Amino acid sequence: MYVETQSCVVVPMENDEWTVYTSTQSPSDAQYLCAGILGIPANNVVIEVKRLGGGFGGKGTGDRIPRGPAMVAANKIRKPVSCVLHRADDIASTGKRHPALFKYRVGVDDDGRMLAVHVREYLQGGYSRDHSVGAYGRPQTFFFMETLIAKVAQRVGKPLNEVKKLNLAQEGDIALVGSRFNNFCLRAS
């Protein structure tokens, strides 16, 4: 999740030219969208992106939402217009990761060592208005794994870090894909 919500400032200039300050990962898309809203040539719109960090794909297409109303309003009143979405509106209008459902059973000993885990993972991978970029489905899976181990720790009454350390893979363990962990250096002495 990016820190800055979707936002822009639209400034009318002279000769039907516009400057749009926005945090976008797609300045060309922003330029054509803004020009299309007013029915003007794209070269009449200058998109300014001061700096952008950690958009995680959320500023690729979701950032379109505030520009439309801001362009229309600025055109109507011929003054600069700022549009900044509240976090709840940002999330509701842009969507984020596709939903996931995890059904599981886990067997543990009294110390919290996982002896058996059976997981069914359901990811809504069909059409979705959500726009995640990179690691498709993996953040949901990692969230599930962290939640699972936290529940195990709570159930056996042990500190979370102790249960995590107890369940770290060790040299020679077999991974789910069938390969062995060799030259493994995660465990601290």
mmCIF file of C-alpha atoms in Angstrom:
data_model
loop_
_atom_site.group_PDB
_atom_site.id
_atom_site.type_symbol
_atom_site.label_atom_id
_atom_site.label_comp_id
_atom_site.label_asym_id
_atom_site.label_seq_id
_atom_site.Cartn_x
_atom_site.Cartn_y
_atom_site.Cartn_z
ATOM 1 C CA MET A 1 0.000 0.000 0.000
ATOM 2 C CA TYR A 2 1.410 3.346 -0.992
ATOM 3 C CA VAL A 3 1.602 6.136 1.600
ATOM 4 C CA GLU A 4 0.226 9.028 -0.464
ATOM 5 C CA THR A 5 -3.356 8.567 -1.610
ATOM 6 C CA GLN A 6 -4.377 9.349 -5.190
ATOM 7 C CA SER A 7 -4.157 13.078 -5.750
ATOM 8 C CA CYS A 8 -3.548 15.803 -8.289
ATOM 9 C CA VAL A 9 -3.484 19.556 -8.810
ATOM 10 C CA VAL A 10 -4.767 20.845 -12.149
ATOM 11 C CA VAL A 11 -3.645 24.323 -13.204
ATOM 12 C CA PRO A 12 -5.174 26.093 -16.219
ATOM 13 C CA MET A 13 -2.549 28.007 -18.190
ATOM 14 C CA GLU A 14 -2.907 30.363 -21.153
ATOM 15 C CA ASN A 15 -3.965 29.310 -24.670
ATOM 16 C CA ASP A 16 -5.984 26.304 -23.439
ATOM 17 C CA GLU A 17 -2.883 24.678 -21.990
ATOM 18 C CA TRP A 18 -2.834 22.794 -18.700
ATOM 19 C CA THR A 19 -0.299 21.695 -16.125
ATOM 20 C CA VAL A 20 -1.237 18.702 -14.002
ATOM 21 C CA TYR A 21 0.790 17.839 -10.913
ATOM 22 C CA THR A 22 0.155 14.229 -10.020
ATOM 23 C CA SER A 23 1.848 11.172 -8.583
ATOM 24 C CA THR A 24 1.556 8.701 -11.421
ATOM 25 C CA GLN A 25 3.585 5.827 -12.770
ATOM 26 C CA SER A 26 2.022 6.467 -16.192
ATOM 27 C CA PRO A 27 2.542 10.113 -17.196
ATOM 28 C CA SER A 28 1.714 9.489 -20.877
ATOM 29 C CA ASP A 29 -1.556 7.819 -19.908
ATOM 30 C CA ALA A 30 -2.305 10.765 -17.614
ATOM 31 C CA GLN A 31 -1.612 13.237 -20.420
ATOM 32 C CA TYR A 32 -3.931 11.526 -22.911
ATOM 33 C CA LEU A 33 -6.666 11.031 -20.323
ATOM 34 C CA CYS A 34 -6.640 14.693 -19.267
ATOM 35 C CA ALA A 35 -6.618 15.899 -22.875
ATOM 36 C CA GLY A 36 -9.466 13.542 -23.753
ATOM 37 C CA ILE A 37 -11.639 14.844 -20.929
ATOM 38 C CA LEU A 38 -11.496 18.368 -22.356
ATOM 39 C CA GLY A 39 -11.293 17.332 -26.016
ATOM 40 C CA ILE A 40 -7.977 19.097 -26.577
ATOM 41 C CA PRO A 41 -4.696 17.908 -28.122
ATOM 42 C CA ALA A 42 -2.448 15.953 -25.760
ATOM 43 C CA ASN A 43 0.407 18.410 -26.316
ATOM 44 C CA ASN A 44 -1.704 21.040 -24.506
ATOM 45 C CA VAL A 45 -1.329 19.070 -21.275
ATOM 46 C CA VAL A 46 1.917 18.926 -19.311
ATOM 47 C CA ILE A 47 2.114 16.247 -16.631
ATOM 48 C CA GLU A 48 4.493 16.997 -13.775
ATOM 49 C CA VAL A 49 5.614 14.189 -11.467
ATOM 50 C CA LYS A 50 7.898 15.647 -8.814
ATOM 51 C CA ARG A 51 8.857 12.375 -7.194
ATOM 52 C CA LEU A 52 7.210 9.050 -6.717
ATOM 53 C CA GLY A 53 8.228 6.281 -4.396
ATOM 54 C CA GLY A 54 6.739 2.957 -3.489
ATOM 55 C CA GLY A 55 3.630 3.077 -5.658
ATOM 56 C CA PHE A 56 3.627 -0.744 -5.868
ATOM 57 C CA GLY A 57 1.621 -0.451 -9.065
ATOM 58 C CA GLY A 58 -1.123 1.537 -7.339
ATOM 59 C CA LYS A 59 -0.171 4.668 -9.231
ATOM 60 C CA GLY A 60 -0.283 2.936 -12.609
ATOM 61 C CA THR A 61 -3.984 3.209 -13.392
ATOM 62 C CA GLY A 62 -5.789 3.936 -10.106
ATOM 63 C CA ASP A 63 -4.367 7.436 -10.116
ATOM 64 C CA ARG A 64 -6.785 8.352 -12.926
ATOM 65 C CA ILE A 65 -9.693 8.784 -10.538
ATOM 66 C CA PRO A 66 -9.016 12.268 -9.081
ATOM 67 C CA ARG A 67 -7.841 13.777 -12.376
ATOM 68 C CA GLY A 68 -11.217 13.616 -14.118
ATOM 69 C CA PRO A 69 -13.183 15.664 -11.587
ATOM 70 C CA ALA A 70 -10.246 18.039 -11.099
ATOM 71 C CA MET A 71 -9.929 18.674 -14.851
ATOM 72 C CA VAL A 72 -13.651 19.354 -15.218
ATOM 73 C CA ALA A 73 -13.750 21.655 -12.169
ATOM 74 C CA ALA A 74 -10.620 23.590 -13.176
ATOM 75 C CA ASN A 75 -12.001 24.040 -16.680
ATOM 76 C CA LYS A 76 -15.298 25.334 -15.289
ATOM 77 C CA ILE A 77 -13.847 27.872 -12.825
ATOM 78 C CA ARG A 78 -10.571 28.557 -14.716
ATOM 79 C CA LYS A 79 -8.581 28.302 -11.483
ATOM 80 C CA PRO A 80 -6.276 25.628 -10.043
ATOM 81 C CA VAL A 81 -8.105 22.693 -8.478
ATOM 82 C CA SER A 82 -6.684 20.137 -6.085
ATOM 83 C CA CYS A 83 -8.235 16.718 -5.564
ATOM 84 C CA VAL A 84 -6.928 14.392 -2.846
ATOM 85 C CA LEU A 85 -8.744 11.165 -2.035
ATOM 86 C CA HIS A 86 -9.274 10.092 1.561
ATOM 87 C CA ARG A 87 -7.768 6.666 2.284
ATOM 88 C CA ALA A 88 -11.168 4.919 2.440
ATOM 89 C CA ASP A 89 -12.204 6.438 -0.904
ATOM 90 C CA ASP A 90 -8.837 5.548 -2.418
ATOM 91 C CA ILE A 91 -9.148 1.900 -1.423
ATOM 92 C CA ALA A 92 -12.817 1.645 -2.425
ATOM 93 C CA SER A 93 -12.301 3.217 -5.841
ATOM 94 C CA THR A 94 -9.019 1.694 -6.951
ATOM 95 C CA GLY A 95 -9.175 -1.805 -5.523
ATOM 96 C CA LYS A 96 -6.061 -3.566 -4.370
ATOM 97 C CA ARG A 97 -5.084 -7.221 -4.241
ATOM 98 C CA HIS A 98 -7.570 -9.828 -5.369
ATOM 99 C CA PRO A 99 -9.323 -11.684 -2.561
ATOM 100 C CA ALA A 100 -8.001 -14.958 -1.170
ATOM 101 C CA LEU A 101 -9.457 -17.615 1.091
ATOM 102 C CA PHE A 102 -7.347 -20.116 3.019
ATOM 103 C CA LYS A 103 -8.774 -23.254 4.613
ATOM 104 C CA TYR A 104 -6.299 -25.163 6.719
ATOM 105 C CA ARG A 105 -5.616 -27.743 9.386
ATOM 106 C CA VAL A 106 -2.381 -27.778 11.340
ATOM 107 C CA GLY A 107 -0.928 -30.310 13.760
ATOM 108 C CA VAL A 108 1.551 -29.061 16.364
ATOM 109 C CA ASP A 109 3.321 -30.419 19.418
ATOM 110 C CA ASP A 110 3.144 -28.750 22.836
ATOM 111 C CA ASP A 111 6.086 -26.472 21.988
ATOM 112 C CA GLY A 112 4.497 -25.159 18.790
ATOM 113 C CA ARG A 113 6.539 -27.191 16.301
ATOM 114 C CA MET A 114 4.365 -27.753 13.251
ATOM 115 C CA LEU A 115 4.191 -31.458 12.494
ATOM 116 C CA ALA A 116 1.632 -31.363 9.685
ATOM 117 C CA VAL A 117 -0.117 -28.649 7.705
ATOM 118 C CA HIS A 118 -2.864 -29.064 5.131
ATOM 119 C CA VAL A 119 -3.813 -25.895 3.245
ATOM 120 C CA ARG A 120 -6.248 -25.132 0.460
ATOM 121 C CA GLU A 121 -5.693 -21.725 -1.059
ATOM 122 C CA TYR A 122 -8.373 -20.091 -3.179
ATOM 123 C CA LEU A 123 -7.401 -16.986 -5.139
ATOM 124 C CA GLN A 124 -9.955 -15.050 -7.148
ATOM 125 C CA GLY A 125 -7.869 -14.926 -10.287
ATOM 126 C CA GLY A 126 -10.556 -14.206 -12.865
ATOM 127 C CA TYR A 127 -11.704 -10.783 -13.972
ATOM 128 C CA SER A 128 -11.163 -8.227 -11.285
ATOM 129 C CA ARG A 129 -10.975 -4.444 -11.224
ATOM 130 C CA ASP A 130 -8.104 -4.789 -8.793
ATOM 131 C CA HIS A 131 -4.721 -3.772 -10.074
ATOM 132 C CA SER A 132 -1.920 -5.508 -8.257
ATOM 133 C CA VAL A 133 1.500 -5.373 -9.833
ATOM 134 C CA GLY A 134 4.074 -8.049 -9.164
ATOM 135 C CA ALA A 135 4.022 -11.071 -6.861
ATOM 136 C CA TYR A 136 0.477 -12.010 -7.887
ATOM 137 C CA GLY A 137 -1.093 -13.899 -4.988
ATOM 138 C CA ARG A 138 2.071 -14.048 -2.917
ATOM 139 C CA PRO A 139 1.335 -11.235 -0.433
ATOM 140 C CA GLN A 140 -1.928 -12.964 0.463
ATOM 141 C CA THR A 141 -0.068 -16.253 0.982
ATOM 142 C CA PHE A 142 2.609 -14.677 3.153
ATOM 143 C CA PHE A 143 -0.070 -12.934 5.203
ATOM 144 C CA PHE A 144 -1.736 -16.318 5.715
ATOM 145 C CA MET A 145 1.541 -17.959 6.767
ATOM 146 C CA GLU A 146 2.270 -15.221 9.296
ATOM 147 C CA THR A 147 -1.284 -15.452 10.632
ATOM 148 C CA LEU A 148 -1.053 -19.241 10.897
ATOM 149 C CA ILE A 149 2.154 -19.207 12.912
ATOM 150 C CA ALA A 150 0.795 -16.424 15.148
ATOM 151 C CA LYS A 151 -2.284 -18.558 15.876
ATOM 152 C CA VAL A 152 -0.061 -21.546 16.682
ATOM 153 C CA ALA A 153 1.996 -19.428 19.093
ATOM 154 C CA GLN A 154 -1.160 -18.128 20.757
ATOM 155 C CA ARG A 155 -2.632 -21.632 21.033
ATOM 156 C CA VAL A 156 0.457 -23.129 22.725
ATOM 157 C CA GLY A 157 1.072 -20.005 24.824
ATOM 158 C CA LYS A 158 4.586 -19.325 23.539
ATOM 159 C CA PRO A 159 6.154 -16.090 22.262
ATOM 160 C CA LEU A 160 5.728 -15.663 18.513
ATOM 161 C CA ASN A 161 9.449 -15.332 17.783
ATOM 162 C CA GLU A 162 10.156 -18.531 19.719
ATOM 163 C CA VAL A 163 7.622 -20.476 17.646
ATOM 164 C CA LYS A 164 8.950 -18.944 14.412
ATOM 165 C CA LYS A 165 12.500 -19.951 15.306
ATOM 166 C CA LEU A 166 11.352 -23.450 16.225
ATOM 167 C CA ASN A 167 9.763 -23.856 12.783
ATOM 168 C CA LEU A 168 12.599 -22.471 10.652
ATOM 169 C CA ALA A 169 13.802 -24.827 7.950
ATOM 170 C CA GLN A 170 17.072 -26.565 8.716
ATOM 171 C CA GLU A 171 19.980 -27.799 6.642
ATOM 172 C CA GLY A 172 18.852 -30.912 4.775
ATOM 173 C CA ASP A 173 15.098 -30.324 5.190
ATOM 174 C CA ILE A 174 12.995 -31.030 2.125
ATOM 175 C CA ALA A 175 11.082 -28.108 0.615
ATOM 176 C CA LEU A 176 7.532 -28.429 -0.704
ATOM 177 C CA VAL A 177 8.873 -28.639 -4.254
ATOM 178 C CA GLY A 178 11.005 -31.663 -3.321
ATOM 179 C CA SER A 179 14.449 -30.053 -3.223
ATOM 180 C CA ARG A 180 16.686 -30.090 -0.153
ATOM 181 C CA PHE A 181 17.865 -27.013 1.716
ATOM 182 C CA ASN A 182 21.640 -27.002 1.280
ATOM 183 C CA ASN A 183 24.101 -24.349 2.431
ATOM 184 C CA PHE A 184 21.291 -22.942 4.511
ATOM 185 C CA CYS A 185 22.254 -20.093 6.838
ATOM 186 C CA LEU A 186 19.012 -18.716 8.313
ATOM 187 C CA ARG A 187 19.515 -20.120 11.803
ATOM 188 C CA ALA A 188 21.484 -17.951 14.206
ATOM 189 C CA SER A 189 23.801 -19.709 16.623
#
